[in-house]
Tab-separated table of C-alpha atoms in Angstrom:
chain	number	residue	atom	x	y	z
A	1	MET	CA	0.000	0.000	0.000
A	2	LYS	CA	1.276	3.429	-0.924
A	3	ASN	CA	1.695	5.836	1.963
A	4	ASN	CA	0.467	9.255	0.924
A	5	SER	CA	0.622	10.738	4.403
A	6	SER	CA	2.461	13.824	3.177
A	7	PHE	CA	0.399	14.340	0.021
A	8	GLU	CA	-3.247	15.042	-0.517
A	9	TYR	CA	-5.112	15.420	-3.799
A	10	TRP	CA	-6.960	18.695	-4.046
A	11	GLY	CA	-9.195	19.596	-6.990
A	12	ASP	CA	-7.741	19.473	-10.487
A	13	ALA	CA	-4.235	20.452	-9.367
A	14	SER	CA	-1.384	17.984	-9.124
A	15	PHE	CA	-0.467	16.411	-5.829
A	16	ILE	CA	0.140	19.167	-3.316
A	17	PRO	CA	2.634	18.506	-0.519
A	18	TYR	CA	1.215	18.763	2.965
A	19	VAL	CA	3.523	18.962	5.943
A	20	GLY	CA	1.839	17.460	8.960
A	21	SER	CA	0.037	14.338	9.990
A	22	LEU	CA	-3.060	12.930	8.353
A	23	LYS	CA	-4.904	13.617	11.588
A	24	ASP	CA	-3.997	17.312	11.345
A	25	ARG	CA	-4.994	17.424	7.667
A	26	ALA	CA	-8.322	15.711	8.421
A	27	ARG	CA	-9.038	18.273	11.150
A	28	ASP	CA	-8.359	21.088	8.673
A	29	MET	CA	-10.574	19.440	6.058
A	30	ARG	CA	-13.442	19.115	8.560
A	31	LYS	CA	-13.292	22.890	9.069
A	32	ASN	CA	-13.487	23.484	5.299
A	33	MET	CA	-16.041	20.983	4.050
A	34	THR	CA	-17.728	21.721	0.735
A	35	HIS	CA	-21.402	22.642	0.587
A	36	ALA	CA	-22.232	19.131	-0.658
A	37	GLU	CA	-20.236	17.520	2.153
A	38	CYS	CA	-22.077	19.683	4.708
A	39	LEU	CA	-25.452	18.684	3.250
A	40	PHE	CA	-24.535	14.998	3.376
A	41	TRP	CA	-23.114	15.323	6.902
A	42	SER	CA	-26.264	17.030	8.201
A	43	SER	CA	-28.265	14.052	6.893
A	44	VAL	CA	-26.201	11.276	8.501
A	45	LYS	CA	-24.625	12.693	11.679
A	46	ASN	CA	-25.350	11.725	15.257
A	47	LYS	CA	-26.644	8.224	14.455
A	48	GLN	CA	-29.809	9.685	12.945
A	49	PHE	CA	-29.325	7.709	9.748
A	50	HIS	CA	-30.455	4.113	10.438
A	51	GLY	CA	-28.723	4.235	13.818
A	52	LEU	CA	-25.297	4.170	12.154
A	53	LYS	CA	-22.345	6.317	13.131
A	54	PHE	CA	-20.573	8.104	10.277
A	55	LEU	CA	-17.269	9.904	10.792
A	56	ARG	CA	-16.273	12.797	8.529
A	57	GLN	CA	-12.855	13.443	6.987
A	58	LYS	CA	-11.483	10.287	8.570
A	59	PRO	CA	-7.841	9.168	8.289
A	60	LEU	CA	-8.053	5.544	7.182
A	61	LEU	CA	-5.220	3.244	6.069
A	62	GLY	CA	-2.932	6.134	5.078
A	63	TYR	CA	-5.640	8.131	3.302
A	64	ILE	CA	-8.324	10.624	4.255
A	65	VAL	CA	-11.831	9.581	3.268
A	66	ASP	CA	-14.831	11.920	3.171
A	67	PHE	CA	-17.139	9.806	5.369
A	68	TYR	CA	-16.657	6.426	7.051
A	69	CYS	CA	-19.061	4.035	8.782
A	70	ALA	CA	-17.070	1.427	10.737
A	71	GLU	CA	-20.115	-0.794	11.384
A	72	LEU	CA	-20.564	-1.286	7.643
A	73	LYS	CA	-16.903	-0.902	6.596
A	74	LEU	CA	-18.278	1.693	4.181
A	75	VAL	CA	-16.660	4.828	2.761
A	76	ILE	CA	-18.674	7.591	1.119
A	77	GLU	CA	-16.673	9.789	-1.249
A	78	ILE	CA	-18.107	13.032	-2.595
A	79	ASP	CA	-16.357	14.087	-5.782
A	80	GLY	CA	-16.519	17.407	-7.626
A	81	SER	CA	-18.763	17.754	-10.652
A	82	VAL	CA	-17.548	14.373	-11.978
A	83	HIS	CA	-16.147	11.273	-10.316
A	84	ASN	CA	-12.390	11.390	-9.768
A	85	THR	CA	-11.804	7.669	-10.326
A	86	SER	CA	-9.404	8.428	-13.167
A	87	LYS	CA	-7.124	10.419	-10.879
A	88	GLU	CA	-4.154	8.351	-9.676
A	89	TYR	CA	-4.633	9.241	-6.009
A	90	ASP	CA	-8.311	8.273	-6.053
A	91	MET	CA	-7.652	5.033	-7.938
A	92	ASN	CA	-4.928	4.055	-5.456
A	93	ARG	CA	-7.091	4.984	-2.481
A	94	THR	CA	-10.065	3.016	-3.819
A	95	ASN	CA	-7.963	-0.054	-4.644
A	96	ASP	CA	-6.134	-0.026	-1.303
A	97	LEU	CA	-9.305	0.360	0.746
A	98	GLN	CA	-11.066	-2.405	-1.173
A	99	LEU	CA	-8.158	-4.759	-0.398
A	100	PHE	CA	-9.171	-4.404	3.260
A	101	GLY	CA	-12.810	-5.217	2.520
A	102	ILE	CA	-13.977	-1.621	2.650
A	103	ARG	CA	-16.851	-0.760	0.354
A	104	ILE	CA	-16.830	2.613	-1.399
A	105	ILE	CA	-19.805	4.557	-2.723
A	106	ARG	CA	-19.146	7.727	-4.690
A	107	TYR	CA	-21.491	10.662	-5.238
A	108	THR	CA	-20.871	13.945	-7.034
A	109	ASN	CA	-21.492	17.396	-5.588
A	110	ASN	CA	-24.414	17.810	-8.012
A	111	GLN	CA	-26.077	14.597	-6.854
A	112	ILE	CA	-25.873	15.756	-3.241
A	113	GLU	CA	-26.841	19.383	-3.826
A	114	PHE	CA	-29.706	18.830	-6.263
A	115	ASP	CA	-31.199	15.549	-5.065
A	116	ILE	CA	-30.099	14.639	-1.543
A	117	LYS	CA	-33.305	12.622	-1.063
A	118	SER	CA	-32.385	10.264	-3.926
A	119	VAL	CA	-28.837	9.966	-2.601
A	120	LEU	CA	-30.129	8.998	0.851
A	121	ASN	CA	-32.571	6.512	-0.694
A	122	HIS	CA	-29.720	4.992	-2.707
A	123	LEU	CA	-27.539	4.808	0.397
A	124	THR	CA	-30.390	3.174	2.355
A	125	ASP	CA	-30.751	0.521	-0.362
A	126	ALA	CA	-26.998	-0.039	-0.398
A	127	ILE	CA	-26.982	-0.490	3.378
A	128	LYS	CA	-29.872	-2.956	3.297
A	129	ASN	CA	-28.281	-4.924	0.439
A	130	LYS	CA	-24.760	-5.002	1.820
A	131	PRO	CA	-22.654	-7.850	0.439
């Protein structure tokens, strides 16, 4: 597994060096969540969503994930206007997390901002039909 503890992908720029621990970076990211991330967080926080606990901007296996539910071993990633799966960092993160049995669901900002109800319905179905 690649250790990207000193690098974090941000937007369409190349890898940007970050001096500090992943825990510090995650704390900074929690303070600067996007509008879509805030909408999603307000829908799932405090065990209101099916009694599950989601953590935001969580350091996990050398990466920072947007949202993580330990009970389900589930990561929710919220990408920009399109999914970032073609970006090297996101491909590596997805592959590495899946090696540890972690499931990943990706949504775009537009999906969250324009139809949060459908996103939550999709997530509910995914939770009920977990592998």
